[in-house]
XYZ file of C-alpha atoms in Angstrom:
502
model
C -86.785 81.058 -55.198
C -86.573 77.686 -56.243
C -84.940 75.478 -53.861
C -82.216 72.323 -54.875
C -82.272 69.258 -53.223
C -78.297 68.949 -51.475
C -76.489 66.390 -53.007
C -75.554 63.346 -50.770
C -71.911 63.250 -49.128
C -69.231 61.767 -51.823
C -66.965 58.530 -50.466
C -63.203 58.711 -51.609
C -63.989 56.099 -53.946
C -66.185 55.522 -56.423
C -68.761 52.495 -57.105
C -66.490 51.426 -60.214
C -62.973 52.284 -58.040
C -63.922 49.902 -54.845
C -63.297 46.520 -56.807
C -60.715 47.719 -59.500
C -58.138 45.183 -60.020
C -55.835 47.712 -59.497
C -55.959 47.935 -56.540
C -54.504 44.656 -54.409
C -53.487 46.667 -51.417
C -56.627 47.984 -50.585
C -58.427 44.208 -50.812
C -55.752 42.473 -48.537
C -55.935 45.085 -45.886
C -59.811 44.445 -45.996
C -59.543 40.709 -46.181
C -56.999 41.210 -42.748
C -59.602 43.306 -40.928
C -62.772 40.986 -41.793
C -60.860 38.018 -40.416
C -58.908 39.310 -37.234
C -60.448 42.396 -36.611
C -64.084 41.396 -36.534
C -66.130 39.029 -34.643
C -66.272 36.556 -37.345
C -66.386 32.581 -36.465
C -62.200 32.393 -37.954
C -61.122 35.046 -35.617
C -62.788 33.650 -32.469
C -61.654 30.007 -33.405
C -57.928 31.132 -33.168
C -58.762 33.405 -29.760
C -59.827 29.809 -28.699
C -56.602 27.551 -29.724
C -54.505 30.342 -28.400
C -56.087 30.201 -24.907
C -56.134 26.577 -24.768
C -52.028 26.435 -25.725
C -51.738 28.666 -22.835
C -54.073 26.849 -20.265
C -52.547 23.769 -20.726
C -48.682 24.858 -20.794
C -49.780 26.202 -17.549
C -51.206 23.080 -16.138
C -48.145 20.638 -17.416
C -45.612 23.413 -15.861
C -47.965 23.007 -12.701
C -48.315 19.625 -12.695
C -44.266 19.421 -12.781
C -44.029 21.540 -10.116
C -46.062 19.695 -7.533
C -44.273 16.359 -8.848
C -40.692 17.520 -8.881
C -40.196 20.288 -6.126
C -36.605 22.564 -6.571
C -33.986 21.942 -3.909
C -32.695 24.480 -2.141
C -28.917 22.998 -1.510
C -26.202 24.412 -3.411
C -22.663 23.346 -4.552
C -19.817 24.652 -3.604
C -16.104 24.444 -5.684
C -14.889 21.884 -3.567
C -18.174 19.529 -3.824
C -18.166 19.788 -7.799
C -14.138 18.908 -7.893
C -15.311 15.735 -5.729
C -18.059 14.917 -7.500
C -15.787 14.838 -10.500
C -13.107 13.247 -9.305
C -15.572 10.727 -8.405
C -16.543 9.753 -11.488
C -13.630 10.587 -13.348
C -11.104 7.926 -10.802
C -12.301 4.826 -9.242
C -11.985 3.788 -5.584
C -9.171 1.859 -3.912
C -10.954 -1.702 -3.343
C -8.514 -1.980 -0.449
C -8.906 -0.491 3.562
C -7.626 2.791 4.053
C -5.830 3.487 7.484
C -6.413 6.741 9.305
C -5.159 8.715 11.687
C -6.674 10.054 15.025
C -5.492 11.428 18.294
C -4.275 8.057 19.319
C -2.236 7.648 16.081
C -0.037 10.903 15.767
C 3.234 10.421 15.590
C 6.657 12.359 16.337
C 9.475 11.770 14.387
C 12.861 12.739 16.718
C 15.216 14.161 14.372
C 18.915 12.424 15.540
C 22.275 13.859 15.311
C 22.989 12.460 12.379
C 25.663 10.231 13.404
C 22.523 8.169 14.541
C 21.132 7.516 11.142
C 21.963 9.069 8.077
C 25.838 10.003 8.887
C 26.270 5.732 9.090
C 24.981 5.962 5.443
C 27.800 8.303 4.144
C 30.136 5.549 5.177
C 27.955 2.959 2.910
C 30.931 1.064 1.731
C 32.283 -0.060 5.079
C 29.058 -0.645 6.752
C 29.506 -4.350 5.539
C 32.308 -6.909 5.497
C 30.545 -8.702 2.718
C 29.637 -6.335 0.361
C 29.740 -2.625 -0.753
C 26.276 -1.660 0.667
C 26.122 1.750 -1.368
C 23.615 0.478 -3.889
C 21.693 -1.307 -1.596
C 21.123 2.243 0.899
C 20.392 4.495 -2.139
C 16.784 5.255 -3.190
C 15.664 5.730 0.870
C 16.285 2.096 1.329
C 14.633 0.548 -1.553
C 17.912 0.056 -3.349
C 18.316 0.117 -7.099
C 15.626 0.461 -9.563
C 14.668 -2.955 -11.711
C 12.843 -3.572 -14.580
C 10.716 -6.291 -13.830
C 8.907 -6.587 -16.928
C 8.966 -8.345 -19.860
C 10.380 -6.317 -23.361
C 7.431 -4.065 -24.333
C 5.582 -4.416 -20.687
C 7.547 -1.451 -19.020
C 4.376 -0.059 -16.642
C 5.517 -1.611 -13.165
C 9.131 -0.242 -13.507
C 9.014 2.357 -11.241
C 7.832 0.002 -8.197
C 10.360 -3.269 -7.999
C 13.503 -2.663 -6.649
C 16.523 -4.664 -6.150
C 15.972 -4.222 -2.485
C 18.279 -5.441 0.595
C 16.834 -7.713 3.109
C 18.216 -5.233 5.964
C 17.192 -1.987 5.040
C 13.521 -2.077 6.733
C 14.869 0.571 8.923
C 15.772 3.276 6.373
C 12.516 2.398 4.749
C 10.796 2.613 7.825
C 12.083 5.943 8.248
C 12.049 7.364 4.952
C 8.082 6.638 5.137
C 7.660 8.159 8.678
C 8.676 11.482 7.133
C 6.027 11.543 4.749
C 3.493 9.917 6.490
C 0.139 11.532 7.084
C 0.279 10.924 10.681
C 2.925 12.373 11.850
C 2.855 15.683 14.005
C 5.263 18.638 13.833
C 4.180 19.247 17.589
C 5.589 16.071 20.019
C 2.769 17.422 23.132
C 0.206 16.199 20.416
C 1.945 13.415 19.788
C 0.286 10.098 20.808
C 3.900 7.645 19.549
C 7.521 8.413 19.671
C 9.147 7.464 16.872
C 13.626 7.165 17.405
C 14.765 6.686 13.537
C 18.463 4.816 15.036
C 19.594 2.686 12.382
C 21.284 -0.020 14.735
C 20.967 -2.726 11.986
C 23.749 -0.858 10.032
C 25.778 0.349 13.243
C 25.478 -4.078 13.865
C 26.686 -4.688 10.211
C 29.825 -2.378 10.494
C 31.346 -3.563 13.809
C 30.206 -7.621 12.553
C 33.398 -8.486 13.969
C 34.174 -5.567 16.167
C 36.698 -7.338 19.161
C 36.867 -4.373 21.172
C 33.425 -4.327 23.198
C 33.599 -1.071 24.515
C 34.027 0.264 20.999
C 31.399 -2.127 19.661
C 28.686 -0.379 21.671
C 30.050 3.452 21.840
C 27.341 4.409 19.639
C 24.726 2.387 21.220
C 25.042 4.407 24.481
C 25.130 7.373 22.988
C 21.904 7.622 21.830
C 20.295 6.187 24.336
C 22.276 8.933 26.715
C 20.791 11.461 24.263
C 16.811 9.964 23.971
C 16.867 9.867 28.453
C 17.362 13.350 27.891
C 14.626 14.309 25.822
C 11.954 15.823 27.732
C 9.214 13.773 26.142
C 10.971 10.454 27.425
C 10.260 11.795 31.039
C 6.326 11.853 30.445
C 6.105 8.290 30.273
C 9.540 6.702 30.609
C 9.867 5.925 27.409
C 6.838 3.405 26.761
C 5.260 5.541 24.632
C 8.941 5.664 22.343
C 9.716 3.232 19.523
C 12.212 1.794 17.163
C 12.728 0.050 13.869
C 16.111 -2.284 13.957
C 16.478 -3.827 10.011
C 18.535 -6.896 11.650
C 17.514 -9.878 13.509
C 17.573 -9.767 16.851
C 20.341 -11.655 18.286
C 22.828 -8.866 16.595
C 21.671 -7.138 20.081
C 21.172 -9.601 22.449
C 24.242 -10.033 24.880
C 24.277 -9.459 27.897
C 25.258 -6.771 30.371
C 28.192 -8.387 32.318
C 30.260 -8.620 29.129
C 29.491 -4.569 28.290
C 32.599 -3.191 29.976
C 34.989 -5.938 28.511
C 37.798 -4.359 26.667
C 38.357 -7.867 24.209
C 36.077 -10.983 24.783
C 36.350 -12.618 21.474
C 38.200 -13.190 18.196
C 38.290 -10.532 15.547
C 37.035 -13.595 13.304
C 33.599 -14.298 15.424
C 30.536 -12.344 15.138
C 29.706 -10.276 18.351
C 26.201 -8.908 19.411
C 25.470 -5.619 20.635
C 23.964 -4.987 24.045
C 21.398 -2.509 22.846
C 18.270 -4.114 23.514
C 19.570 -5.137 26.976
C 19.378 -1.900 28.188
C 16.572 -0.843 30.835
C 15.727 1.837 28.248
C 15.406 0.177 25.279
C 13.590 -2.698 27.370
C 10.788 0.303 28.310
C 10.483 1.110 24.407
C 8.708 -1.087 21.735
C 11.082 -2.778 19.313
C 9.964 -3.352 15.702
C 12.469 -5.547 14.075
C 12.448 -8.088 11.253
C 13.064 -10.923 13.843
C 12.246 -10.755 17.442
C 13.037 -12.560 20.451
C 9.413 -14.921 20.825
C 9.075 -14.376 24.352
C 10.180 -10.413 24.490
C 7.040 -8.818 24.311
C 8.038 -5.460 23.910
C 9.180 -6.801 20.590
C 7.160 -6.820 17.683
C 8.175 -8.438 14.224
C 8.134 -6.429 11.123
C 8.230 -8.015 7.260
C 11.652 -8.449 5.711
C 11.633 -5.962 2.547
C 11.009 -7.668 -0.492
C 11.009 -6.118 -4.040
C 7.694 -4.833 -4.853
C 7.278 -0.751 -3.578
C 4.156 0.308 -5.669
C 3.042 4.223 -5.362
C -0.476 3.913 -5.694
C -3.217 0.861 -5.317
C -3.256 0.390 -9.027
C -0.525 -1.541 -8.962
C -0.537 -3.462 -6.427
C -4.230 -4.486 -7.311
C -2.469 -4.949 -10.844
C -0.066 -7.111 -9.659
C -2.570 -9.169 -7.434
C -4.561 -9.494 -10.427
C -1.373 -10.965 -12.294
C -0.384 -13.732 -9.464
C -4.078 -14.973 -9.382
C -4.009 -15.663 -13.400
C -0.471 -17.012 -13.166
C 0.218 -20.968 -14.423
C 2.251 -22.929 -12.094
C 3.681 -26.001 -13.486
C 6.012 -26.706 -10.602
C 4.599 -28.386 -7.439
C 6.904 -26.834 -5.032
C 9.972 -24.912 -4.777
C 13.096 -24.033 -3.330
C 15.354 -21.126 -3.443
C 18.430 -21.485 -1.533
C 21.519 -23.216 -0.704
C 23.515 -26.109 2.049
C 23.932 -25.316 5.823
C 25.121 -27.049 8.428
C 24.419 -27.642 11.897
C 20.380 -26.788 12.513
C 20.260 -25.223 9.080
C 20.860 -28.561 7.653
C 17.559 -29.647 6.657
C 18.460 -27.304 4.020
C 20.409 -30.194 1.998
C 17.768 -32.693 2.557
C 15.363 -30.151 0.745
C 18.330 -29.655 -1.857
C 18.237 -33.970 -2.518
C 14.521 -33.904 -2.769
C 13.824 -31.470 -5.007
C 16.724 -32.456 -7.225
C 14.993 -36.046 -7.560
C 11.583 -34.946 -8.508
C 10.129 -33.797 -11.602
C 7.866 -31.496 -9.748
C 10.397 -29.618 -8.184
C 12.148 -26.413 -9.571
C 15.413 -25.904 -7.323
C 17.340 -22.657 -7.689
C 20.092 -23.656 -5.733
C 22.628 -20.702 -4.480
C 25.613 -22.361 -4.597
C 28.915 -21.678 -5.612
C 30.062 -18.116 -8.022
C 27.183 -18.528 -10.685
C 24.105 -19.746 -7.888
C 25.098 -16.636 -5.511
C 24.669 -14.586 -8.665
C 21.552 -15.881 -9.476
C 20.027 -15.593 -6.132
C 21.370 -12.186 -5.710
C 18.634 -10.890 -8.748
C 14.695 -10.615 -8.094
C 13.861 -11.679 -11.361
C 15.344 -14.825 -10.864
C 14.344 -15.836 -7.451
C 10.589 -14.228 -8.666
C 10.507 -16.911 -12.246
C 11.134 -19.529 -10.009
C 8.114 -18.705 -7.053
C 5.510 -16.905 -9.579
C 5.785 -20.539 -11.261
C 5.245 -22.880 -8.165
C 2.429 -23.667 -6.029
C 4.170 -24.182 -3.245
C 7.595 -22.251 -1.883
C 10.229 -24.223 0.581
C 10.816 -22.169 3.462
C 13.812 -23.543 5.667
C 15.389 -21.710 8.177
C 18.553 -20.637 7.606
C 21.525 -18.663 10.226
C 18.282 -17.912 11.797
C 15.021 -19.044 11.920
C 13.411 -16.277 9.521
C 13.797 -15.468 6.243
C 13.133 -12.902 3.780
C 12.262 -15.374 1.316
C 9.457 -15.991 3.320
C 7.638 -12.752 1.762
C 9.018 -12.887 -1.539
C 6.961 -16.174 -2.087
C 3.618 -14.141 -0.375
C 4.981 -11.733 -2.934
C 4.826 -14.150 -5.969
C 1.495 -15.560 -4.467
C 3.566 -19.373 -3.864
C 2.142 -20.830 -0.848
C 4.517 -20.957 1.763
C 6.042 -24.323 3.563
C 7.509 -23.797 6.956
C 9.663 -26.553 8.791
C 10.081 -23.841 12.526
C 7.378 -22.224 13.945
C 9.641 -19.434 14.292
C 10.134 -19.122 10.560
C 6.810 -16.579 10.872
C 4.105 -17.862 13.613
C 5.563 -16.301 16.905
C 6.866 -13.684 14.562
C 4.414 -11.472 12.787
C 1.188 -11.912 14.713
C 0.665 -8.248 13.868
C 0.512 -9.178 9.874
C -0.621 -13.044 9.870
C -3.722 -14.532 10.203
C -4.029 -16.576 13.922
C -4.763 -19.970 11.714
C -1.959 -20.854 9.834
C -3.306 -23.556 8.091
C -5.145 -20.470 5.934
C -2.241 -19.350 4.466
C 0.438 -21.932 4.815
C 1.577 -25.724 4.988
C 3.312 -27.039 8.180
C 5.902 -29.773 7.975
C 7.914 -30.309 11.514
C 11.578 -31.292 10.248
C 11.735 -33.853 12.744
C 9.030 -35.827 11.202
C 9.136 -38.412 8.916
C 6.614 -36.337 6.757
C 9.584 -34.095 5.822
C 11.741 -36.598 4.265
C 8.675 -36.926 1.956
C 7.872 -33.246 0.838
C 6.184 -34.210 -2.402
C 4.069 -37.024 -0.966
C 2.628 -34.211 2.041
C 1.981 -31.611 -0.558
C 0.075 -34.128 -3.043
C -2.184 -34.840 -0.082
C -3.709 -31.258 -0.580
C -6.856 -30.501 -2.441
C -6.663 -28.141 -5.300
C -9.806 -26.611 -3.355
C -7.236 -25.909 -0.587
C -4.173 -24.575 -2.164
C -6.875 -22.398 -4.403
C -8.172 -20.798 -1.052
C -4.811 -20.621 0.330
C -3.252 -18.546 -2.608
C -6.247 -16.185 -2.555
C -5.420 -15.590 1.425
C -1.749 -15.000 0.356
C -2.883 -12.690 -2.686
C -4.893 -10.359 -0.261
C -2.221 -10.087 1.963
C 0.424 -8.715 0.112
C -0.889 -5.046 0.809
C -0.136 -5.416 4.668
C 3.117 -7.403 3.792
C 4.839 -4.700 1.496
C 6.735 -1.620 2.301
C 5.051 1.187 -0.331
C 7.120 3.734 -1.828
C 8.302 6.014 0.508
C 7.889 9.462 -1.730
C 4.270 7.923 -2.560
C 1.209 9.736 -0.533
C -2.360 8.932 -0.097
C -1.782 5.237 -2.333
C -4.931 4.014 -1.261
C -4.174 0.963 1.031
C -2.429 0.152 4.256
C 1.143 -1.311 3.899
C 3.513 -2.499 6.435
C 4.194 0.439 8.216
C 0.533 1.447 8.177
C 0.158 -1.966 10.083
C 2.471 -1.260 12.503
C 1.535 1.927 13.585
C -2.305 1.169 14.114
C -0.902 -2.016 16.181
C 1.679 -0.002 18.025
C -1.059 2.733 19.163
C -3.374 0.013 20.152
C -0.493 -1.182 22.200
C 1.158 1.326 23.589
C -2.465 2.479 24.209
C -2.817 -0.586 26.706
C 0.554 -0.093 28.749
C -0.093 3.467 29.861
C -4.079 3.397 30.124
């Protein structure tokens, strides 16, 4: 039997089918596996790049790492509103008061007859004028556009305010200030909201004595019986009076007099000659110099801002203001120890560097009845007149701090035994002293020439930064971002009354 030699395995393809033409699938997955399959030179050259991407991602992420390690902190709600509101508003440039345990104060609320029910009768609380405007608006009085036409952004903040309504302000503030306490045994100051001032103006010329001071004993019947007086006999109590001090200054023997004096002469009040208002701190707008449980507080002027803006705006304003005039004055005659008055009246009508605004007859009373008159005349001067007038203070005095005009006092008790609570201790920082005895005051213009423009510079600048302390802020206005007058008088009353019973 012949045998065949076995034929050799066929492939799928043959010899002439492996490198048809037609056939592109079959040479790209061949080209694929030859150069990412096997281990050809192309194929190990990417293995390489692709490890050394990796290796040194690795060793920058590292290297990051070790340099800048993760904190661990994290941020609550609260922090990222702050941290917003941080950048988004800037800061108050101005001091900030606070309030601690030995700053916490209780406001007594009064029968009303005390405070607010003397308001209700606004247009007999004066002899001289319908005081219903002048009450309204917590004190501040009507609302005033001091602005030029088109400039209407500090309307909201200048009133045409009364100079006696400090203690309505004072109040009005108290109940919306952040220290006060709900809870008098936490209380640290007593606060007794009596408008006197007012219950002065309505019984000016009250003849009957014992009906002048009805009202007067009444309350302070009704504070001797309020448990918290006991605790410290009232040294720890306080009140705001938005007269001067001589509407409540006479004396006890004349108390139980039935008629003492003509219905045409003005009689005092006895309030502050009582043992218990003697054991309570007094903060009026003029004080007695050598009381010293009185304290003086500023007159009101016109300027209430709500927040720090403006009143850095308006600081910012008085600072770039021109002032032609040399000096000033803003008022009218007197006679007896006011008189110097119409010596200041000759002087400035004979010089060309004096602006007078003289507040004389129908048409001067008008014009020194409206801010924006009174506040051309001082925002244009260097230096503001102040003479004493029925008394020795004046309100006048802070509208020229007000209109940065430096201010020229003729009485040491114009403001220097006064406000030792607001003022700087050297006067010669802030103001110009001319006794009126002197010969120097017969010369006004001569004295003031005398003065560097170095000086009166620096002078206006310590005027400008004291406005803040010197003005009464709005009373529906919280957290404005500096301390005003009341803010000044509280830290200084704590600090006081601190002293006494310690």
């Amino acid at each position: 039997m012949s045998s065949r030699k076995q034929a050799p395995p066929s492939f799928p393809w043959t010899e002439g089918e492996k490198y048809s033409s037609n056939n592109n699938n079959s040479k790209f997955k061949e080209i694929f596996y030859y150069f990412f399959t096997l281990n050809t030179i192309p194929y190990v050259l990417v293995r390489c790049c692709a490890l050394l991407f990796l290796f040194l991602s690795a060793s920058w992420l590292l290297l990051l790492l070790l340099c800048f390690p993760p904190t661990t902190t994290t941020t609550s709600s609260n922090d990222v509103v702050r941290e917003q509101a941080q950048v988004a508003e800037p800061q108050s440039p101005f001091k900030i008061p606070t309030c601690d345990k030995n700053m916490s104060v209780y406001v007594y609320t009064l029968p009303p007859q005390f405070n607010l029910g003397l308001l209700s009768q606004c247009n007999n609380l004066s002899i001289k004028a319908n005081m219903c405007p002048a009450v309204a608006n917590s004190g501040l009085g009507q609302p005033l556009n001091y602005s030029r036409r088109g400039h209407s952004a500090v309307t909201s903040s200048w009133y045409t305010t009364h100079q006696y309504t400090a203690e309505i302000i004072f109040h009005a503030r108290l109940q919306n200030h952040p220290c006060r306490t709900q809870d008098p045994a936490r209380a640290s100051l007593f606060y007794v909201p009596f408008y006197g001032g007012f219950d002065a103006l309505s019984k000016y010329r009250e003849a009957n004595l014992t009906a002048r001071d009805e009202l007067t004993f009444s309350l302070v019947d009704y504070i001797q019986a309020q448990p918290w007086w006991q605790r410290n006999h009232g040294k720890d109590h306080f009140m705001a009076l938005g007269t001067v001090v001589w509407d409540f200054m006479r004396t006890m023997s004349n108390a139980s007099s039935s008629c003492s004096s003509s219905s045409k002469v003005r009689t005092p009040g006895t309030l502050l000659k009582l043992p218990a208002a003697v054991n309570m701190s007094v903060l009026i707008i003029e004080r007695h110099p050598w009381q010293p449980n009185q304290h003086g507080i500023p007159y009101p002027s016109y300027f209430h801002p709500s927040t720090w803006r403006e009143m850095a705006a308006w600081q910012r304003k008085m600072r770039l203001m021109e002032r032609p005039h040399l000096f000033s004055f803003v008022g009218a005659r007197r006679k007896n120890k006011a008189a110097i008055r119409n010596e200041f009246i000759r002087q400035c009508g004979e010089s060309t560097r004096c602006k007078l605004l003289n507040c004389e007859g129908p048409d001067g009373v008008r014009r020194c009845l409206q801010p924006r008159e009174i506040m051309r005349v001082m925002t244009r001067s260097q230096f503001c007149l102040q003479a004493p007038g029925d008394t020795p203070t004046r309100r006048s005095t802070f509208d020229s701090v007000l209109a940065g005009c430096v201010p020229v006092f003729f009485s040491r008790h114009t403001a220097y035994s006064q406000y030792a609570w607001y003022l700087p201790g050297d006067a010669s920082r802030y103001s110009v002293y001319i006794d009126e005895k002197s010969s120097a005051s017969r010369g006004i213009e001569e004295e003031l020439l005398k003065i560097s423009s170095e000086k009166v510079k620096m002078m206006r600048e310590e005027i400008i930064d004291l406005m803040p302390s010197l003005t009464y802020a709005h009373p529906n206005a919280t957290d404005f971002g500096f301390g005003d007058a009341v803010d000044v008088a509280l830290a200084s009353l704590a600090k006081h009354i601190g002293e006494l019973i310690n």
